[in-house]
CSV table of C-alpha atoms in Angstrom, one decimal:
chain,number,residue,atom,x,y,z
A,1,ALA,CA,-49.9,139.3,15.7
A,2,SER,CA,-51.6,142.2,17.5
A,3,PRO,CA,-49.8,142.4,20.8
A,4,PHE,CA,-51.2,144.7,23.5
A,5,GLN,CA,-50.8,145.4,27.3
A,6,ARG,CA,-52.8,146.1,30.3
A,7,ILE,CA,-51.4,148.3,33.1
A,8,GLY,CA,-52.7,149.0,36.6
A,9,SER,CA,-51.2,151.0,39.5
A,10,THR,CA,-52.1,151.5,43.1
A,11,ARG,CA,-50.5,154.4,44.9
A,12,LEU,CA,-50.4,155.7,48.4
A,13,ALA,CA,-48.8,159.0,49.6
A,14,VAL,CA,-48.4,160.6,53.0
A,15,ASN,CA,-47.1,164.2,53.2
A,16,GLY,CA,-46.5,166.3,56.3
A,17,ASN,CA,-44.5,169.2,57.6
A,18,LEU,CA,-43.3,170.4,61.0
A,19,ALA,CA,-42.2,173.8,62.1
A,20,THR,CA,-38.6,174.0,63.5
A,21,SER,CA,-36.8,176.6,65.6
A,22,GLY,CA,-35.7,179.7,63.8
A,23,GLY,CA,-38.6,179.7,61.4
A,24,GLY,CA,-37.5,176.6,59.5
A,25,ARG,CA,-39.7,173.7,58.2
A,26,LEU,CA,-39.2,169.9,58.0
A,27,ASP,CA,-41.0,168.3,55.1
A,28,ILE,CA,-41.7,164.5,55.1
A,29,ASP,CA,-43.0,162.7,52.0
A,30,LEU,CA,-43.6,159.0,52.1
A,31,GLY,CA,-45.0,157.0,49.3
A,32,GLY,CA,-45.7,153.5,47.9
A,33,GLU,CA,-46.8,152.1,44.6
A,34,VAL,CA,-47.6,148.7,43.1
A,35,ASN,CA,-47.5,148.6,39.4
A,36,ARG,CA,-48.8,145.5,37.5
A,37,ARG,CA,-48.2,145.2,33.7
A,38,ARG,CA,-49.6,142.3,31.7
A,39,GLU,CA,-48.6,141.7,28.1
A,40,PHE,CA,-50.6,139.6,25.6
A,41,GLU,CA,-49.6,138.3,22.2
A,42,ALA,CA,-52.9,138.9,20.4
A,43,ARG,CA,-56.3,140.7,20.7
A,44,GLY,CA,-58.9,138.7,22.6
A,45,SER,CA,-56.3,136.5,24.3
A,46,SER,CA,-56.6,135.9,28.1
A,47,ASP,CA,-53.2,134.1,28.4
A,48,VAL,CA,-50.6,136.4,29.9
A,49,ALA,CA,-47.4,136.2,27.8
A,50,LEU,CA,-45.4,138.3,30.2
A,51,GLY,CA,-46.4,139.7,33.6
A,52,LEU,CA,-44.3,142.4,35.3
A,53,ARG,CA,-45.0,143.5,38.8
A,54,SER,CA,-43.0,146.2,40.6
A,55,THR,CA,-43.4,147.3,44.2
A,56,THR,CA,-41.8,150.7,45.1
A,57,GLY,CA,-41.4,152.6,48.3
A,58,THR,CA,-40.0,156.1,48.6
A,59,ALA,CA,-39.1,158.4,51.5
A,60,ASN,CA,-38.0,162.0,51.2
A,61,ILE,CA,-37.1,164.3,54.1
A,62,HIS,CA,-36.2,168.0,53.5
A,63,LEU,CA,-35.1,170.6,56.1
A,64,HIS,CA,-35.7,174.2,55.0
A,65,GLN,CA,-33.8,176.8,57.0
A,66,VAL,CA,-32.5,180.4,56.5
A,67,VAL,CA,-28.8,180.7,57.6
A,68,GLY,CA,-27.1,184.0,57.4
A,69,GLY,CA,-29.5,185.3,54.8
A,70,VAL,CA,-29.1,182.2,52.6
A,71,ALA,CA,-32.2,180.0,52.2
A,72,THR,CA,-31.0,176.4,52.5
A,73,VAL,CA,-32.5,173.0,51.9
A,74,LEU,CA,-30.8,169.8,53.3
A,75,GLY,CA,-32.4,166.5,52.4
A,76,VAL,CA,-32.3,162.7,52.2
A,77,ALA,CA,-34.1,160.8,49.5
A,78,ALA,CA,-34.5,157.0,49.5
A,79,MET,CA,-36.2,154.5,47.2
A,80,HIS,CA,-36.5,150.7,47.1
A,81,THR,CA,-38.0,148.7,44.2
A,82,ALA,CA,-38.7,145.0,44.1
A,83,PHE,CA,-39.5,143.5,40.7
A,84,GLU,CA,-41.2,140.1,39.9
A,85,LYS,CA,-42.0,138.5,36.6
A,86,SER,CA,-44.6,135.9,35.6
A,87,GLY,CA,-46.1,134.4,32.4
A,88,GLU,CA,-44.8,132.1,29.8
A,89,GLU,CA,-42.1,134.5,28.5
A,90,THR,CA,-39.0,135.9,30.1
A,91,LEU,CA,-37.7,139.3,29.5
A,92,VAL,CA,-35.7,140.3,32.7
A,93,PRO,CA,-34.9,138.4,35.9
A,94,ASN,CA,-36.4,139.1,39.3
A,95,ASN,CA,-34.5,141.9,40.9
A,96,SER,CA,-34.5,144.6,43.6
A,97,ALA,CA,-32.8,147.9,43.8
A,98,GLY,CA,-32.2,150.4,46.6
A,99,THR,CA,-31.2,154.0,46.1
A,100,VAL,CA,-30.2,156.7,48.6
A,101,GLY,CA,-29.3,160.3,47.9
A,102,VAL,CA,-28.2,163.2,50.2
A,103,TYR,CA,-28.1,166.8,49.0
A,104,GLY,CA,-27.9,170.4,49.9
A,105,PHE,CA,-29.1,173.5,48.2
A,106,GLY,CA,-28.8,177.3,48.8
A,107,GLN,CA,-30.3,180.5,47.4
A,108,LEU,CA,-29.1,184.0,48.1
A,109,ASP,CA,-30.8,187.3,47.1
A,110,ARG,CA,-28.6,190.4,46.5
A,111,GLY,CA,-30.5,193.4,45.0
A,112,ARG,CA,-31.4,192.6,41.4
A,113,TRP,CA,-29.4,189.4,41.6
A,114,GLN,CA,-30.4,185.9,42.9
A,115,PHE,CA,-27.8,183.1,43.1
A,116,SER,CA,-28.4,179.4,43.7
A,117,GLY,CA,-26.4,176.3,44.0
A,118,GLY,CA,-26.6,172.7,45.1
A,119,ALA,CA,-24.8,169.4,45.2
A,120,ARG,CA,-26.0,165.8,45.6
A,121,TYR,CA,-24.5,162.3,46.1
A,122,ASP,CA,-26.4,159.2,45.0
A,123,TYR,CA,-25.7,155.5,45.6
A,124,ARG,CA,-27.7,152.7,43.9
A,125,ARG,CA,-27.4,149.0,44.6
A,126,LEU,CA,-29.0,146.5,42.2
A,127,THR,CA,-29.4,142.8,42.9
A,128,ASN,CA,-30.7,140.2,40.4
A,129,GLU,CA,-31.6,136.6,40.9
A,130,ALA,CA,-30.2,133.8,38.7
A,131,ASP,CA,-32.3,133.1,35.6
A,132,ALA,CA,-31.7,130.0,33.5
A,133,ALA,CA,-33.9,131.2,30.6
A,134,LEU,CA,-31.7,134.3,30.3
A,135,ALA,CA,-28.4,132.3,31.0
A,136,LEU,CA,-27.9,134.8,33.9
A,137,ASP,CA,-26.1,134.2,37.2
A,138,ALA,CA,-27.2,135.9,40.4
A,139,GLY,CA,-25.3,139.2,40.9
A,140,THR,CA,-25.0,142.6,42.5
A,141,ARG,CA,-24.1,145.9,40.9
A,142,ALA,CA,-23.5,149.3,42.5
A,143,TYR,CA,-23.6,152.8,40.9
A,144,SER,CA,-22.8,156.1,42.4
A,145,SER,CA,-22.4,159.7,41.3
A,146,VAL,CA,-21.9,163.3,42.4
A,147,THR,CA,-24.1,165.9,40.7
A,148,GLY,CA,-24.7,169.6,41.2
A,149,ASN,CA,-26.1,172.8,39.8
A,150,LEU,CA,-25.3,176.6,39.7
A,151,GLY,CA,-27.7,179.2,38.7
A,152,ALA,CA,-28.1,183.0,38.5
A,153,LEU,CA,-31.1,185.3,38.0
A,154,TYR,CA,-31.0,189.0,37.1
A,155,ARG,CA,-33.9,191.4,37.2
A,156,VAL,CA,-33.5,193.6,34.2
A,157,SER,CA,-36.5,195.7,35.1
A,158,GLU,CA,-39.7,195.2,37.0
A,159,PRO,CA,-41.4,192.6,34.6
A,160,ILE,CA,-38.2,191.2,32.9
A,161,VAL,CA,-35.9,188.6,34.3
A,162,LEU,CA,-32.9,186.8,32.8
A,163,VAL,CA,-32.0,183.3,34.1
A,164,ALA,CA,-29.0,181.0,33.5
A,165,ASN,CA,-28.2,177.6,34.9
A,166,VAL,CA,-25.4,175.0,34.5
A,167,GLY,CA,-25.7,171.5,36.0
A,168,ARG,CA,-24.4,168.0,36.0
A,169,GLY,CA,-26.8,165.0,36.1
A,170,PHE,CA,-26.7,161.2,36.0
A,171,ARG,CA,-28.8,158.2,35.5
A,172,ALA,CA,-28.0,154.6,36.4
A,173,PRO,CA,-29.0,151.9,33.8
A,174,SER,CA,-32.3,150.1,34.5
A,175,PRO,CA,-32.8,146.4,34.8
A,176,PHE,CA,-34.5,146.3,31.4
A,177,GLU,CA,-31.5,147.9,29.8
A,178,LEU,CA,-29.1,145.6,31.6
A,179,PHE,CA,-30.8,142.2,31.4
A,180,SER,CA,-33.5,142.2,28.7
A,181,ASN,CA,-33.3,139.2,26.3
A,182,GLY,CA,-36.7,138.5,24.8
A,183,VAL,CA,-39.9,139.7,23.3
A,184,HIS,CA,-41.4,142.9,24.8
A,185,GLU,CA,-45.0,143.0,23.6
A,186,GLY,CA,-45.4,146.6,25.0
A,187,THR,CA,-42.8,148.0,22.6
A,188,VAL,CA,-43.4,145.4,19.8
A,189,ARG,CA,-39.7,144.4,19.6
A,190,PHE,CA,-37.2,141.9,20.7
A,191,GLU,CA,-34.8,143.5,23.2
A,192,ARG,CA,-31.3,142.5,24.1
A,193,GLY,CA,-29.8,144.2,27.1
A,194,ASN,CA,-26.2,145.0,28.0
A,195,ALA,CA,-24.9,144.0,31.4
A,196,ALA,CA,-21.8,146.2,31.0
A,197,LEU,CA,-23.6,149.5,30.8
A,198,ALA,CA,-22.2,152.4,32.7
A,199,ASN,CA,-23.9,155.5,34.2
A,200,GLU,CA,-25.2,158.2,32.0
A,201,THR,CA,-23.8,161.6,32.9
A,202,SER,CA,-24.8,164.9,31.5
A,203,LEU,CA,-23.8,168.6,31.5
A,204,ASN,CA,-26.7,170.9,30.8
A,205,VAL,CA,-26.7,174.6,30.2
A,206,ASP,CA,-29.9,176.7,29.8
A,207,LEU,CA,-30.8,180.3,29.4
A,208,ALA,CA,-34.2,181.9,29.7
A,209,LEU,CA,-35.9,185.3,29.4
A,210,ARG,CA,-39.1,185.7,31.5
A,211,VAL,CA,-41.7,188.5,31.6
A,212,GLN,CA,-44.4,188.7,34.2
A,213,SER,CA,-46.9,191.4,34.7
A,214,SER,CA,-50.6,191.5,35.7
A,215,ALA,CA,-51.7,191.1,32.1
A,216,VAL,CA,-48.8,189.1,30.5
A,217,GLN,CA,-46.7,186.2,31.5
A,218,GLY,CA,-44.1,184.8,29.1
A,219,GLU,CA,-40.9,182.8,28.9
A,220,LEU,CA,-38.4,182.0,26.1
A,221,GLY,CA,-35.7,179.5,26.8
A,222,VAL,CA,-32.9,177.6,25.1
A,223,PHE,CA,-30.8,174.6,26.3
A,224,ARG,CA,-28.0,172.4,25.4
A,225,ASN,CA,-27.5,169.0,27.2
A,226,ALA,CA,-24.4,166.9,26.4
A,227,ILE,CA,-24.8,163.3,27.6
A,228,LYS,CA,-21.9,160.9,28.0
A,229,ASN,CA,-22.7,157.2,27.8
A,230,TYR,CA,-26.3,157.9,26.5
A,231,ILE,CA,-28.3,154.6,26.7
A,232,TYR,CA,-30.6,153.8,23.7
A,233,PRO,CA,-32.1,150.8,21.8
A,234,ASN,CA,-30.3,150.3,18.5
A,235,PRO,CA,-32.1,148.4,15.8
A,236,SER,CA,-30.0,145.5,14.5
A,237,GLY,CA,-31.8,145.0,11.2
A,238,ILE,CA,-32.3,141.4,12.1
A,239,ASP,CA,-35.7,139.8,13.0
A,240,ASP,CA,-36.1,137.3,15.8
A,241,PRO,CA,-37.1,134.0,14.0
A,242,ALA,CA,-39.7,133.0,16.6
A,243,SER,CA,-41.7,136.2,17.0
A,244,GLY,CA,-40.8,138.1,13.8
A,245,PHE,CA,-40.0,141.2,15.8
A,246,GLN,CA,-36.9,143.2,15.0
A,247,ILE,CA,-34.1,142.8,17.5
A,248,TYR,CA,-33.0,145.9,19.3
A,249,ASP,CA,-29.6,146.0,21.1
A,250,ILE,CA,-29.3,148.3,24.1
A,251,THR,CA,-26.1,150.2,23.6
A,252,GLN,CA,-24.3,153.4,24.7
A,253,GLY,CA,-22.8,156.5,22.9
A,254,ASP,CA,-22.4,160.2,23.4
A,255,ALA,CA,-25.2,162.5,22.5
A,256,VAL,CA,-26.2,166.1,22.4
A,257,LEU,CA,-29.7,167.5,22.9
A,258,ARG,CA,-30.5,171.1,21.9
A,259,GLY,CA,-33.8,172.7,22.3
A,260,VAL,CA,-36.0,175.8,22.6
A,261,GLU,CA,-39.2,176.3,24.4
A,262,ALA,CA,-41.6,179.3,24.6
A,263,ALA,CA,-44.9,180.1,26.4
A,264,LEU,CA,-47.0,183.2,26.5
A,265,GLU,CA,-50.2,183.9,28.5
A,266,TYR,CA,-52.3,187.0,28.1
A,267,HIS,CA,-55.2,188.2,30.2
A,268,PRO,CA,-57.3,190.7,28.2
A,269,LEU,CA,-59.9,190.5,31.0
A,270,PRO,CA,-59.4,189.3,34.6
A,271,SER,CA,-61.6,186.3,33.9
A,272,LEU,CA,-60.2,185.5,30.4
A,273,HIS,CA,-56.8,183.7,29.9
A,274,LEU,CA,-55.3,183.1,26.5
A,275,ARG,CA,-52.2,180.9,26.2
A,276,VAL,CA,-49.9,179.7,23.4
A,277,GLY,CA,-46.7,177.7,23.6
A,278,GLY,CA,-44.3,175.4,21.9
A,279,ASP,CA,-41.1,173.4,22.2
A,280,TYR,CA,-38.7,171.7,19.9
A,281,THR,CA,-35.8,169.4,20.7
A,282,ARG,CA,-33.1,168.1,18.3
A,283,GLY,CA,-31.0,165.1,19.4
A,284,GLN,CA,-27.8,164.0,17.8
A,285,ASN,CA,-25.8,160.9,18.5
A,286,SER,CA,-22.3,162.3,18.3
A,287,THR,CA,-20.7,158.8,18.4
A,288,THR,CA,-22.5,157.7,15.2
A,289,ASP,CA,-23.1,161.2,13.8
A,290,LEU,CA,-26.8,160.3,13.3
A,291,PRO,CA,-30.0,161.9,14.7
A,292,LEU,CA,-31.3,160.3,17.9
A,293,ALA,CA,-34.4,158.2,17.6
A,294,PHE,CA,-37.4,158.5,20.0
A,295,VAL,CA,-37.0,162.3,20.4
A,296,ALA,CA,-40.3,164.1,20.7
A,297,PRO,CA,-41.3,166.1,17.6
A,298,LEU,CA,-42.1,169.8,17.4
A,299,ARG,CA,-45.1,170.6,19.7
A,300,LEU,CA,-47.4,173.6,19.6
A,301,THR,CA,-50.1,174.2,22.2
A,302,SER,CA,-52.8,176.7,22.7
A,303,GLY,CA,-55.6,177.2,25.2
A,304,ILE,CA,-58.5,179.5,26.3
A,305,ARG,CA,-59.7,179.5,29.8
A,306,PHE,CA,-62.7,181.5,31.2
A,307,GLU,CA,-63.3,181.8,34.9
A,308,GLY,CA,-66.7,183.1,36.0
A,309,GLN,CA,-68.7,183.3,39.2
């Protein structure tokens, strides 16, 4: 077999802003997307083995205001996704999900120091239809989480800055991770979901050194992200008899990601820009004491840009 997929997306976005009293600004971002994915079992085939269509609408409203010397942002973010399947195969049921988040953020400058902090609450509701092929009853699941971040910046000298952040994040499981039970031509594997998955939550710490002058801009940063209930596909070592694809079970465990990233840009002439950079991430499943799969490898980049009249 030589499975492949065809993907098409149509997107629409509307962005606007309004001035408010006191020098503030109200930003409004509205968007919509229709994503159509068709998976085929073999090259040259015109029969859709699995069709996946998702329709997503988003709305984000942010109010920027300076209050008592503190630059603040208050916002509401909402998203709704409806998912439909088609074709001869079944991977996930028809489902829809609605998410809403409310948040606040503040930033304060004090001499060489800059402090920032924010908090957010998210609520997600996922509803799935009954699906006989998946032996699945209709149901509704709800997820919620409180997240936040604290950061500090210190200007060591005119071109040199130190930055530190600590933050808590979360991710709710997706319908594919919850309900999958079939061949996924796009990943070339048989996937089995886990309806009992809980939220992923993380605690991230990062440190960075930045240098910025008229001739040189550079940054060196390190991070550590500890993730509880990390969701990942686990190879079972067993092949599906019908397709021959290996079966992957979606499961959870604790994980730690550590990494370093660096970038340097030098301008020997006003019109000439030389840039080099790189990043490396190491992931470890602390539950199984094994390296994480699907982590990006070491990446090195370089570029030369010339700007003339």
